Every structure is written in C-alpha cells, then in structure tokens.
Amino acid sequence: MREITFAEAICEALLEEMERDSTIFTYGEDIAKQGGIFGTYKCILGKFKDRIIDTPISEEVIYGSAVGAALAGARPVVEFHFADFIFTGMCSVVNQIMKIRYMSGGQKKLPIILRGPDGIARAAAAHHSQSIETIFMHVPGIKVVIPSTPYDAKGLMKTALRSDDPVIFFEHKRLYKTKGPVPEEEYFIPFGKADVKKEGKDITIIATSRMVLESLEAAKELENEGISAEVIDLRTLVPWDKETVINSVKKTHKVIIAHETWRRAGWGAEIAATIYEEAFEYLDAPIKRIGARNVPHPFSPPLEDAVIPHKEDVIKAAKEILSL
Amino acid sequence: MGVNLLDLYETMVRIRLFDTKAEELFLQGKIPGFIHSYVGEEAVATGVSANLRPDDYITSTHRGHGHMIAKGADLKLMMAELYGKKTGYCKGKGGSMHIMDFSLGVLGANGVVGGGIPIAVGAGMAIKLVRKSDQVVVCYFGDGASNRGTFHEGLNWASIYKLPVIFVCENNMYASTAYMPETTSVLDISARAVGYNMPGISVDGNDVLAVYEAAKEAIERARRGEGPTLIEAKTYRLKGHFVGDPELYRTKDEVKRFWEKEPIGRFEKKLFEEGILTEGKKREIWEKVEKEIEEAIRFAEESDFPPPEDALTDLFVDDRGYDY
Ligand SMILES: Cc1ncc(C[n+]2csc(CCOP(=O)(O)OP(=O)(O)O)c2C)c(N)n1
Ligand SMILES: [Mg+2]
C-alpha cells in the first residue's frame, strides 16, 4: 500500500470531501498562501476559490462565526492554528458552538469542525505546546478526535466532514511528518471505535496521539523482556470506546493510561475511574496514569524532556505493575 | 533635541547585530525553538524607548528582542535565555518568545498575539489608581494584533479611564503569511484611534527621529495624565516571519526594495551628512557592539542547562510544586 504523511492524509480527506460537498469551506490564519504552517492545506491550494480563506487574527470571531455559518447552511472547517490559541476564542467555542444545538432544543444540526495542531513541538514553550483535549471531554457538546496515524487521521477526518455535530480534531505537531499506509480507496472510521494497535495478554496500555507511538515502542522493548503488552489507541475521546477497554482489562487485568496532556485531571483519570467503577473485580493491580508533569511547558530542551512523558515512562510503569 | 543621536544609532546597531547573530546561531542549531527577527524594525523600539525612564513599563511581543534591548536589557541574560540556559532571564523556562525582566519594566514578550495589550492596560490602571505616579506604559504589538479583540477592548479601556498607555503598533505589512491590507479594514491603523476617542498618528517607522518625536509627544501627554495615544509605526519585516520561513507569500523583489529603506543605513546617511558620524566612529560603534554580542554568546555557551528538576520550580511562590 502507498505511504503518505499524516499532514497529507488530513489534506486528502479535506480535498475529497470539498470536491463532493460544496457547502464545506475552510478558514483560519495562514492557510491559503502557503498551505498551512504544517502543510495540511497544500493539496487544496488553488482548487476551491472562495472556499479556503485566510482570516485576520480575530479568534473570537473565527470560532463564533462557525456557528452562524453552520446555522445558515454551510459546513465550516475552522483551523485553530495552534491549540493554545483556541483559548482566545474559548467563549465562542464553549458557550456557543458546544451549547447552541442543545439550548435550541435540537432544532438544527451544527456541522462544525475545529481542527489544527496540538502537543509539543520542540522547545516551543508554554504558549505553543499544550495538549488541551481533556477540557473538551469535560465540557459536554463537542466530539473529540485525536488520531495517531495517517490512516486513522484520514478515516476519522472523512467521518468528521460528514458528521452533523461539532467536532474538535487534534493533530499532534510531531506526527505531521510521520508516514504510514493509506489506501487509495475511500474509507471511513467511525467515532467511538478504539483500535487495538498491538495485541497482548499481560498488560493493557491505553493511549492517544503521540503517546500511542511511544507506547508501541515501549511494548516492543517490553516484548524483548517477555512482557506482552496490548496497546489500545482510543482515537476519539467523545465518544470513547468503553467496550474495547473493558474487554482488554478482563483479559490482562493490568492497566496503564498514557497521554501527553497533564496528568492531573487529565482524561486518563476519567478512563481509570470508569474502569474502577465497572471492572474493578478484574483488576490485579492499581491502574497507573502517565501524563505531563503539572507545570506549564518549559522552553529549555532538558526541562521540556523532564516534563513530557516518553516511552521510558511507559516501560517503567509496566515493570512496576508487573512486579507487584 | 534632548536625545543623543549616536546613542540612537548605537541602539539600532545593537538590535541589528543581536538578531542577525541570533538567526545565525539558530540556523547552526545552537538555539532551539523559534526566533522572530526584528531586523528592519529597529527604529521603532529605539525611537520610542529613548523617551522612557527605567521605571516605565513596556509589554512586548513574539518579535521582542528589539524592545528588550532598547529598554536596556542585558545581552548576556538575553542570549542565555535564547540558548535555554539556567543563567538566562527566565532560567530557560521562557525562551526567545517569552523573555521578561520585571525589574527593567519589561512585562513580558508574549507568544500570544495581542496578549500584551490587556497587560499594558492593567499596568496603566495600577499606575493611575494605585501608584499615582507619572510612569507610563508602552504597549508594542503588530498590525496583525490590531485585529484581535484585545486591541479593541484594550483601547476602549485605556480611553475611558485615561490611562498612561502608549499603544505602539508596528505595522510591518505582514502578519505571518497574511498581507496587512488583505486582513485589516483600514490602511492606516492609526485611524482606529478615532473609534476610541484618543489621538492616533501614523509615522514612518523606519525614521528613528520621526518615531522619537511622535513617542515623545504621546509619552509627555500620558505623563501629564491626559491619557493614551495610538501610534502606528509603518515599517517592514525584512526577514521571514520566523527564521526558516519559506516566505512564499511575497516576492524577493519586494523585500529587496524595502532593504533600500532600512532604518540604520538611512539614519547613518543623515548622521554622516551632518558630520555627527565619521567612518572611524562608525567602526568603533560596530566593533564595540560586536564585542558585546560575542561576550553574550560566550556567556550563553559557557552556562549550564538547568537541571531537569528545575522544571518543577517557579510555579508558585511556595515552590512546593504540587505535582499531584
Ligand atoms: C492569538 C494568536 N493567534 C495566532 C498566533 C500565531 N501567530 C504568531 S505571530 C502571528 C502574526 C502576528 O502578526 P503581527 O501582529 O503583525 O506581528 P509581526 O509578526 O508582524 O511582528 C500569528 C498569526 C498567535 N501567536 N497568537
Ligand atoms: Mg506584522
């Protein structure tokens, strides 16, 4: 199968759906001239007059306008440039996009996609490194997609572009250049369906985004030491695939949850609490959660490395659990 | 004129050489993260800052090295911060985009476009309501930032409370890839002052004396308690948005044309004509500044990186980390 990058996969999904559906239009900062800072608009440059638009740096309007556009019959795909900057328009996101359908008594569909890069880059410091997906899992009203491979990114983006609800789509900066097999034929990946990226029987590692790759690396090294780890990529957090998780817990009886966002009150806490509530009797050991240390991201590379989680943290947690 | 013209010249040279060197070091892989060069815009911060006292405040931007240097920052501490070293202004936690020195009145460079505007307004409130002093605040921001809500909300505040804030918009014609006239409702950003009932003036931002004069008037007005001014300094960003920018959104020819108007050469010509600068004096100034920068680089390179455990310090004053 051909291999393409994560960024290309995102763009392909956008291209195919924009060709099919003339109500889709996309806007944000720095997308129409160079194809986006990470190249996720390259393949649509020059193809859709008036449907790919550079906006002013006016974030509250960037997000709030999506509501009006969707209610008036369009399908806006809104770029957030860096996830960190969504906070500058957060009221429009949380109080308008995420509530208006409900508050109207479900009168209309609200097909809005917010998408763009999140996560660490390399020494980009605290205003350009955050992973903020948990907030959108906590506040109800938006579906949360956070893929780890080009294949998943394309299939999930295709689904998002046909979804009738608001979707927030997080693309990790360190993943954009990663390559992976993506078929030429059209396919869709449903929301709420986790992917078991590696099967195993001794321990379950639940992860998303960059931490899936770190966990797979960790699993490979654990394999060398005779430990068989199962790696589950949740792919979407709202909804999340409880069934796949619980079934894996029933098989391995041991769990690690790994995310790049802060450990404290990160989404791993929600997954862990659910496992405790619904599958406590299957657990042989306390669940371990891996996440960033609870500080803003420091600039200096050695500090940044100390704050964000790596495969070594996964390996260490697995060994600790298994030695219990 | 109460200003030493050779001091202005020297400050501009210092900014030029610092950012030229920073770019070089970044390309050599010695400086991590991002560098946004101020080359070509030196006259703005230099002309404004020549009117400031050490106890005045400024808020800066992602393109902030020039603002810092003009306010009198220590090049060693700046360079060490760029390198991510423990001896830097922010102990390696901030980096280029977040250099701050509160003791110097630099209330922060900022990774969030327009993020400094409310901060400047707040400092103005403290001066007026709490300190009851004749200090002023200079708020630097770009043309792109003038499209953010913080600009419009901030100017309204400063106006109704008659705050001692001088809003200095550095219109360098671009906001990242976006050409200013395509994303901004007015060609003269100073025109926006009308809506906020404050004086608005556009000056040639590549003419250090024009900037100096405009800032002088605005700053004296603010010190007298007569309220804020919006100054638009029309300039041009001669380098990419960040070091490494492919710059597909403008022609090389355009950039070349603007190099002919760059502020240091222009001022130099005037100084030569008036007999204030001689070849010998010029060499002396450049060599002196080059030496300062070499020393700053040596200081940065000889300094240690912060140890990993420093990542958890400085969040709260009690320094207990609360990493749980
Ligand atoms: C709120 C916010 N939105 C977007 C960005 C990404 N970004 C960084 S610099 C920049 C352009 C800023 O343009 P301008 O204000 O004109 O300043 P300049 O870079 O030209 O000095 C953008 C869009 C950001 N840092 N913050
Ligand atoms: Mg600009």
XYZ file of C-alpha atoms and ligand atoms in Angstrom:
675
model
C 0.000 0.000 0.000
C 1.235 3.539 -0.687
C 2.525 5.559 2.260
C 1.701 9.196 2.884
C 2.290 11.595 5.749
C -0.165 12.480 8.475
C -0.420 16.025 7.053
C -1.114 14.677 3.566
C -3.745 12.316 4.930
C -5.601 15.198 6.557
C -5.420 17.219 3.366
C -6.647 14.337 1.218
C -9.721 13.909 3.355
C -10.428 17.614 3.072
C -9.869 17.590 -0.686
C -12.148 14.617 -1.325
C -14.945 15.972 0.801
C -14.671 19.526 -0.532
C -14.968 18.143 -4.045
C -18.059 16.190 -3.073
C -19.777 18.763 -0.865
C -19.835 22.385 -1.968
C -21.100 23.572 1.423
C -17.729 22.823 3.027
C -15.469 25.819 3.340
C -12.394 26.262 5.432
C -10.828 29.248 7.105
C -8.259 30.314 9.650
C -4.895 32.049 9.868
C -2.049 31.368 7.452
C -3.692 28.602 5.459
C -4.358 29.921 1.958
C -0.969 31.305 0.949
C 1.430 28.501 1.845
C -0.991 25.682 2.550
C -0.854 25.900 6.317
C 2.107 26.040 8.647
C 2.284 22.242 8.711
C 1.186 21.702 5.110
C -2.287 20.367 5.842
C -3.876 22.565 3.147
C -1.244 22.080 0.445
C -3.279 19.701 -1.692
C -6.284 22.013 -1.880
C -4.389 25.217 -2.695
C -5.772 26.926 -5.782
C -8.570 24.380 -6.118
C -11.509 25.986 -4.360
C -11.974 29.661 -4.983
C -13.665 31.355 -2.027
C -13.683 28.150 -0.019
C -10.241 28.445 1.582
C -9.830 31.746 3.324
C -7.156 33.483 5.363
C -8.726 35.374 8.221
C -7.498 38.188 10.430
C -6.122 37.252 13.851
C -9.584 37.569 15.366
C -10.154 34.321 17.166
C -13.394 35.009 18.954
C -14.916 35.681 15.544
C -13.112 32.783 13.905
C -14.922 30.350 16.217
C -18.163 32.218 16.799
C -18.685 32.735 13.080
C -18.690 28.979 12.589
C -21.967 28.826 14.488
C -23.652 31.366 12.239
C -22.186 29.766 9.130
C -23.400 26.313 10.129
C -26.871 27.558 11.053
C -27.043 29.300 7.688
C -26.347 26.081 5.821
C -22.578 25.884 5.452
C -20.154 23.314 6.793
C -17.272 25.342 8.227
C -13.905 23.728 8.849
C -12.076 26.086 11.148
C -8.350 25.975 11.757
C -7.145 26.885 15.224
C -3.519 27.460 14.187
C -2.128 26.171 17.485
C -4.407 24.549 20.043
C -3.102 27.046 22.596
C -4.833 29.895 20.778
C -8.273 28.356 20.979
C -8.368 29.903 24.422
C -8.539 33.348 22.840
C -11.927 32.409 21.405
C -12.969 29.938 24.034
C -16.257 31.607 24.905
C -17.439 31.193 21.339
C -16.372 27.556 21.428
C -17.694 26.550 24.833
C -20.731 28.763 25.161
C -21.852 28.900 21.548
C -20.559 26.001 19.457
C -20.887 23.441 22.247
C -24.278 24.533 23.562
C -26.416 26.078 20.910
C -27.962 22.954 19.441
C -28.911 21.700 22.888
C -30.221 25.069 24.039
C -32.352 25.358 20.942
C -33.998 22.054 21.764
C -32.183 20.291 18.962
C -33.669 22.398 16.204
C -30.734 22.178 13.845
C -27.610 20.246 13.040
C -24.359 22.023 13.717
C -21.719 20.602 11.378
C -18.591 22.425 12.527
C -15.033 21.112 12.568
C -12.376 22.811 14.638
C -9.009 21.403 13.741
C -5.303 22.007 13.977
C -2.056 21.205 15.723
C -1.631 20.477 19.407
C 1.042 18.993 21.624
C 4.707 19.689 21.978
C 6.919 20.649 19.069
C 10.454 21.151 20.273
C 11.236 23.936 22.715
C 8.222 25.987 21.718
C 7.485 26.882 25.363
C 4.235 27.214 27.202
C 2.225 29.180 24.613
C 2.833 26.732 21.767
C 2.991 23.264 23.304
C -0.198 22.441 25.108
C -2.409 19.400 24.753
C -5.868 20.548 25.744
C -8.176 17.718 24.687
C -9.360 16.940 28.204
C -11.201 20.254 28.509
C -13.411 19.290 25.578
C -14.110 15.916 27.081
C -15.101 17.569 30.328
C -17.450 20.205 28.941
C -20.233 18.488 27.009
C -21.098 19.454 23.460
C -18.355 18.507 21.029
C -16.931 15.262 19.688
C -13.232 14.894 20.334
C -10.922 13.224 17.804
C -7.234 12.671 18.459
C -5.624 10.250 15.994
C -2.112 8.811 15.954
C -1.531 7.545 12.396
C -2.049 8.845 8.856
C -4.566 6.040 8.233
C -6.651 6.963 11.254
C -6.320 10.678 10.582
C -7.784 10.339 7.115
C -10.574 7.968 8.009
C -11.596 9.998 11.030
C -11.386 13.300 9.156
C -13.645 11.848 6.462
C -16.149 10.889 9.134
C -15.841 14.306 10.774
C -16.531 16.017 7.460
C -19.787 14.099 7.143
C -20.751 14.419 10.770
C -23.612 16.702 11.692
C -22.275 17.664 15.101
C -19.397 19.881 16.191
C -16.071 18.047 16.150
C -12.717 19.107 17.509
C -9.822 17.376 15.788
C -6.361 17.409 17.354
C -3.338 16.790 15.145
C -0.092 16.406 17.039
C 2.738 18.575 15.706
C 5.266 15.764 15.996
C 3.033 13.453 13.940
C 2.541 15.613 10.829
C 5.647 14.289 9.100
C 5.192 10.663 10.128
C 4.346 8.335 7.253
C 2.056 5.368 7.114
C -0.011 3.225 4.749
C -3.202 4.850 3.490
C -5.268 3.074 0.815
C -6.308 4.891 -2.348
C -9.882 3.689 -1.907
C -12.313 5.652 0.172
C -12.873 4.568 3.781
C -14.342 5.946 6.954
C -13.508 5.297 10.584
C -16.419 5.641 12.981
C -16.138 7.732 16.127
C -16.109 5.784 19.389
C -14.218 2.833 17.965
C -10.813 2.263 19.511
C -8.098 0.499 17.571
C -6.022 -2.217 19.174
C -2.683 -1.211 17.718
C -0.956 -4.219 19.215
C -2.451 -7.240 20.899
C -1.031 -8.519 24.142
C -2.007 -10.509 27.179
C -0.061 -9.225 30.212
C -0.930 -5.548 30.422
C -3.156 -3.008 28.657
C -1.778 0.376 27.630
C -4.440 2.915 26.688
C -3.159 5.945 24.781
C -3.838 8.542 22.127
C -1.837 10.585 19.634
C 1.948 10.743 20.159
C 1.709 8.517 23.218
C 0.405 5.669 21.044
C 3.706 5.690 19.179
C 5.656 5.923 22.427
C 3.589 3.062 23.864
C 4.188 0.888 20.806
C 7.919 1.469 21.168
C 7.627 0.622 24.836
C 5.642 -2.514 24.019
C 8.363 -3.638 21.620
C 11.012 -3.288 24.309
C 8.812 -4.990 26.876
C 8.301 -7.848 24.408
C 12.073 -8.420 24.468
C 11.791 -8.946 28.175
C 8.947 -11.388 27.795
C 6.154 -8.966 28.655
C 3.219 -8.942 26.279
C 1.569 -5.516 26.233
C -1.665 -4.652 24.472
C -1.779 -1.095 23.077
C -5.186 0.470 22.614
C -5.491 3.699 20.673
C -8.752 5.329 21.710
C -8.714 7.626 18.649
C -11.770 9.515 19.903
C -12.437 10.688 23.456
C -16.040 11.759 22.942
C -17.352 9.200 22.457
C -14.752 6.779 23.841
C -14.791 3.054 23.337
C -15.574 1.686 26.753
C -16.268 -1.776 25.466
C -12.860 -2.354 23.905
C -11.164 -1.016 27.026
C -13.150 -3.129 29.478
C -12.698 -6.254 27.360
C -8.972 -5.718 27.374
C -8.973 -5.215 31.145
C -10.812 -8.505 31.508
C -8.022 -10.142 29.529
C -4.884 -8.545 31.001
C -6.078 -7.372 34.442
C -3.488 -4.576 34.444
C -3.749 -1.091 33.015
C -1.590 1.898 32.085
C -3.135 5.034 30.658
C -0.719 7.308 28.804
C -1.362 10.792 27.484
C 0.766 13.834 26.759
C -1.594 16.230 28.445
C -1.134 16.976 32.117
C -1.505 14.029 34.397
C -3.596 15.822 36.993
C -7.256 15.552 35.998
C -6.162 14.507 32.509
C -8.617 12.317 30.593
C -6.808 9.259 31.899
C -8.412 9.937 35.255
C -11.847 9.573 33.690
C -10.947 6.315 31.974
C -9.368 4.981 35.162
C -12.385 5.920 37.251
C -14.681 4.178 34.798
C -12.581 1.021 34.889
C -12.662 1.098 38.694
C -16.428 1.545 38.642
C -17.208 -1.054 36.032
C -14.415 -3.610 36.061
C -12.843 -3.387 39.491
C -13.082 -7.100 40.089
C -10.945 -7.808 37.023
C -8.010 -5.669 38.143
C -4.924 -7.297 39.632
C -3.127 -4.039 40.358
C -3.838 -0.332 40.689
C -4.055 1.494 37.376
C -1.096 3.708 36.508
C -1.573 7.030 34.743
C 1.164 8.691 32.708
C 0.975 12.335 31.696
C 2.912 15.576 31.642
C 4.136 16.936 34.963
C 1.749 19.521 36.333
C 3.549 22.654 35.174
C 3.401 24.832 32.038
C 5.745 23.570 29.306
C 9.236 24.979 29.847
C 11.282 26.176 26.884
C 14.712 24.684 27.549
C 15.011 21.215 25.952
C 16.231 19.377 29.081
C 13.357 20.861 31.067
C 10.848 20.061 28.372
C 12.069 16.472 28.287
C 11.632 16.256 32.032
C 8.043 17.458 31.823
C 6.560 15.452 28.969
C 6.085 11.682 29.016
C 8.201 9.287 26.958
C 8.268 5.565 26.225
C 10.619 5.111 29.181
C 7.821 6.217 31.495
C 5.558 3.569 29.984
C 8.190 0.855 30.367
C 8.856 1.847 33.949
C 5.152 1.847 34.827
C 4.661 -1.570 33.202
C 7.543 -3.067 35.145
C 6.278 -1.598 38.376
C 2.828 -3.022 37.854
C 4.089 -6.429 36.804
C 6.447 -6.761 39.731
C 3.546 -6.282 42.141
C 16.710 67.887 20.805
C 17.242 66.139 24.101
C 18.497 62.935 22.654
C 21.966 61.799 21.713
C 21.789 60.774 18.087
C 24.769 58.481 18.343
C 23.055 56.651 21.204
C 20.076 56.057 18.947
C 22.395 54.809 16.239
C 24.215 52.516 18.621
C 20.993 51.023 19.972
C 19.782 50.261 16.469
C 23.113 48.627 15.637
C 22.904 46.589 18.831
C 19.457 45.290 17.918
C 20.502 44.581 14.327
C 23.586 42.663 15.313
C 21.872 40.758 18.094
C 19.102 39.495 15.849
C 21.434 38.842 12.938
C 23.585 36.740 15.232
C 20.585 35.027 16.800
C 19.424 33.979 13.344
C 22.852 32.594 12.525
C 23.034 30.665 15.792
C 19.544 29.308 15.282
C 20.490 28.030 11.824
C 23.555 26.382 13.348
C 21.235 24.516 15.683
C 22.559 26.229 18.780
C 19.326 27.991 19.661
C 16.212 25.802 19.954
C 12.583 26.768 19.391
C 11.663 29.799 17.314
C 13.350 33.111 16.504
C 11.328 36.049 15.167
C 13.726 38.637 13.814
C 13.303 42.378 14.409
C 15.726 43.242 11.600
C 14.414 46.260 9.723
C 12.195 47.464 12.557
C 14.945 48.712 14.879
C 13.955 52.372 14.600
C 10.611 51.748 16.295
C 11.721 50.437 19.672
C 14.794 52.665 19.597
C 12.866 55.865 18.936
C 10.178 55.053 21.474
C 12.460 53.825 24.226
C 14.708 56.881 24.056
C 11.829 58.656 25.810
C 11.410 56.094 28.562
C 12.696 56.120 32.098
C 13.927 52.968 33.802
C 10.746 52.881 35.894
C 8.447 52.935 32.870
C 6.875 49.732 31.653
C 6.660 48.027 28.292
C 4.796 44.998 27.036
C 6.437 43.185 24.175
C 5.618 40.581 21.542
C 6.925 37.376 19.985
C 9.236 39.693 17.986
C 10.560 41.280 21.114
C 14.376 41.277 21.182
C 14.468 44.869 19.942
C 12.022 46.088 22.575
C 14.131 44.480 25.285
C 17.439 45.821 24.032
C 16.077 49.340 23.602
C 14.822 49.226 27.194
C 18.338 48.396 28.312
C 18.317 44.638 28.695
C 21.455 42.685 29.456
C 22.537 40.923 26.266
C 24.170 38.123 28.220
C 20.980 37.219 30.018
C 19.023 37.518 26.793
C 21.348 35.260 24.851
C 21.475 32.724 27.661
C 17.676 32.610 27.622
C 17.665 32.044 23.873
C 20.003 29.110 24.453
C 17.727 27.702 27.164
C 20.381 28.090 29.834
C 19.909 28.377 33.561
C 21.566 31.790 33.596
C 19.025 33.312 31.199
C 16.462 35.936 32.108
C 13.821 33.266 32.754
C 16.173 30.423 33.748
C 15.402 28.723 30.440
C 11.699 28.494 31.075
C 10.679 31.161 28.570
C 12.981 31.328 25.550
C 13.062 33.958 22.824
C 9.309 34.458 22.681
C 8.880 34.910 26.408
C 11.805 36.967 27.639
C 10.760 39.063 30.601
C 12.526 41.301 33.071
C 10.091 42.785 35.516
C 12.827 44.777 37.263
C 13.524 46.544 33.985
C 9.813 47.188 33.474
C 9.585 44.603 30.703
C 6.281 42.941 31.474
C 6.942 40.166 29.055
C 7.429 39.190 25.480
C 4.409 37.135 24.564
C 3.683 34.079 22.466
C 0.055 35.069 22.167
C -0.512 37.740 19.541
C -2.208 40.699 21.228
C -1.630 39.065 24.594
C 0.323 42.032 25.910
C -2.392 44.610 25.299
C -4.577 43.860 28.335
C -1.417 43.541 30.426
C -0.371 47.046 29.426
C -3.824 48.357 30.278
C -3.605 46.742 33.697
C -0.207 48.285 34.379
C -1.731 51.623 33.365
C -4.515 51.118 35.886
C -2.039 50.370 38.652
C -0.030 53.497 37.813
C -3.081 55.681 37.786
C -5.144 54.231 40.618
C -2.637 52.686 42.982
C 0.826 54.110 42.421
C -0.447 57.575 41.472
C 2.864 58.181 39.693
C 3.795 59.710 36.357
C 5.130 56.449 34.952
C 3.913 55.318 31.540
C 3.383 52.026 29.756
C 4.407 51.381 26.175
C 2.453 48.576 24.578
C 4.090 47.157 21.457
C 2.080 44.980 19.096
C 1.830 44.209 15.391
C -0.571 45.080 12.624
C -1.984 41.583 12.925
C -2.658 42.043 16.626
C -4.720 45.128 15.865
C -7.400 42.777 14.565
C -7.731 40.995 17.856
C -10.431 41.712 20.382
C -7.804 42.565 22.979
C -6.776 45.580 20.895
C -10.303 46.928 20.593
C -11.254 46.216 24.184
C -7.929 47.487 25.471
C -8.047 50.813 23.639
C -11.571 51.459 24.848
C -10.470 50.830 28.451
C -7.399 52.982 28.230
C -9.536 55.747 26.798
C -12.378 55.734 29.320
C -10.013 55.557 32.298
C -7.493 57.940 30.685
C -4.646 55.540 31.287
C -0.993 56.404 30.678
C -0.587 53.822 27.935
C 1.069 54.442 24.584
C -0.067 51.863 22.064
C 2.690 51.357 19.518
C 1.517 49.361 16.542
C 4.428 48.083 14.490
C 2.863 47.816 11.091
C 5.404 45.727 9.212
C 2.899 44.895 6.443
C 2.593 41.233 7.337
C 1.062 39.067 9.989
C 2.908 35.841 9.345
C 1.793 34.962 5.771
C -1.068 37.476 5.715
C -0.611 40.749 3.817
C -1.868 43.540 6.042
C -4.233 45.259 3.549
C -5.998 41.935 2.945
C -6.831 41.293 6.580
C -7.224 44.785 8.012
C -10.162 47.135 7.465
C -8.034 50.271 7.289
C -4.737 51.102 5.618
C -3.712 53.395 8.445
C -4.131 51.541 11.698
C -3.918 54.893 13.474
C -7.378 55.624 12.034
C -8.772 53.180 14.554
C -7.939 55.627 17.336
C -10.938 57.706 16.309
C -13.290 54.980 17.456
C -11.678 55.032 20.874
C -11.544 58.790 21.218
C -7.785 59.087 21.537
C -5.116 60.692 19.371
C -3.917 58.449 16.577
C -0.854 59.111 14.487
C 0.999 57.268 11.753
C 4.732 57.759 11.480
C 7.483 56.486 9.255
C 8.688 53.629 11.412
C 11.990 53.444 9.585
C 12.829 57.002 10.567
C 14.094 56.837 14.096
C 13.716 60.560 14.681
C 10.126 60.632 13.475
C 9.340 57.789 15.857
C 11.207 59.558 18.629
C 9.227 62.770 18.158
C 5.841 61.075 17.961
C 6.563 58.975 21.014
C 7.854 61.985 22.905
C 4.621 63.841 22.462
C 2.478 60.845 23.367
C 4.575 59.956 26.397
C 4.587 63.528 27.724
C 0.841 63.626 27.299
C 0.481 60.368 29.207
C 2.753 61.608 31.989
C 0.597 64.706 32.330
C -2.386 62.429 32.952
C -4.059 63.214 29.644
C -4.487 59.631 28.561
C -3.461 57.175 25.866
C -2.274 57.581 22.275
C -2.165 55.151 19.399
C 0.999 55.407 17.321
C 1.260 53.406 14.139
C 4.869 52.976 13.063
C 4.916 51.995 9.413
C 7.823 49.669 8.831
C 8.663 46.432 7.069
C 9.710 42.984 8.214
C 12.876 42.328 6.224
C 13.319 38.741 7.419
C 10.877 35.833 7.358
C 8.121 35.655 9.939
C 10.359 33.267 11.832
C 13.818 32.008 10.998
C 13.193 29.240 8.460
C 10.045 30.781 6.966
C 9.825 29.754 3.274
C 8.286 33.199 2.524
C 6.118 32.080 -0.381
C 3.679 34.921 0.258
C 5.926 37.723 -1.052
C 8.499 38.264 -3.751
C 12.221 38.575 -3.232
C 11.992 41.752 -5.240
C 9.650 43.349 -2.769
C 11.990 42.510 0.086
C 14.925 43.897 -1.857
C 13.110 47.178 -2.413
C 12.493 47.541 1.287
C 16.109 46.818 2.153
C 16.837 50.125 0.459
C 14.711 51.847 3.086
C 16.064 50.064 6.109
C 16.398 52.368 9.092
C 20.052 52.064 10.049
C 21.509 52.941 6.649
C 19.072 55.823 6.365
C 19.963 57.273 9.724
C 23.639 56.705 9.105
C 23.471 58.712 5.904
C 21.899 61.613 7.768
C 24.485 61.399 10.537
C 27.307 61.403 8.013
C 25.821 64.368 6.173
C 25.554 66.314 9.368
C 29.061 65.385 10.377
C 27.907 63.641 13.536
C 29.175 60.260 12.444
C 32.548 59.553 10.891
C 33.913 56.340 9.413
C 36.130 55.953 12.436
C 33.294 56.458 14.905
C 31.114 54.083 12.961
C 33.720 51.351 13.098
C 34.184 51.973 16.783
C 30.460 51.564 17.484
C 30.055 48.420 15.405
C 33.145 46.820 16.906
C 32.073 47.661 20.412
C 28.633 46.143 19.864
C 30.046 43.099 18.095
C 32.238 42.515 21.103
C 29.284 42.798 23.476
C 27.437 40.208 21.465
C 30.404 37.874 21.271
C 30.619 38.105 25.041
C 26.933 37.389 25.373
C 27.322 34.307 23.190
C 30.304 33.135 25.172
C 28.368 33.626 28.392
C 25.426 31.657 26.996
C 27.600 28.837 25.689
C 29.577 28.510 28.881
C 26.465 28.470 31.031
C 24.838 25.228 32.118
C 21.455 23.951 31.132
C 19.058 23.884 34.040
C 18.882 20.508 35.761
C 15.672 18.561 34.993
C 14.292 19.044 38.497
C 14.134 22.793 37.861
C 11.158 22.080 35.620
C 9.018 21.872 38.731
C 10.142 25.103 40.374
C 8.758 28.631 39.991
C 5.104 27.727 39.520
C 4.017 29.064 42.889
C 5.897 31.213 45.369
C 5.995 28.423 47.935
C 7.815 26.314 45.339
C 6.371 23.077 46.543
C 5.462 22.026 43.012
C 2.131 20.416 43.846
C 2.793 17.902 41.111
C -0.109 15.675 42.006
C -3.719 34.662 19.466
C -2.732 34.148 18.489
N -3.152 33.773 17.269
C -2.267 33.319 16.365
C -0.935 33.235 16.662
C 0.071 32.729 15.638
N 0.886 33.862 15.161
C 2.073 34.136 15.711
S 2.733 35.557 15.132
C 1.435 35.797 14.099
C 1.391 37.015 13.227
C 1.433 38.257 14.034
O 1.414 39.368 13.206
P 1.663 40.817 13.767
O 0.792 41.073 14.941
O 1.535 41.742 12.621
O 3.159 40.779 14.304
P 4.503 40.525 13.470
O 4.779 39.068 13.494
O 4.304 41.047 12.102
O 5.542 41.283 14.221
C 0.500 34.771 14.229
C -0.744 34.674 13.459
C -0.554 33.606 17.960
N 0.735 33.519 18.342
N -1.454 34.073 18.840
Mg 3.003 42.449 11.342
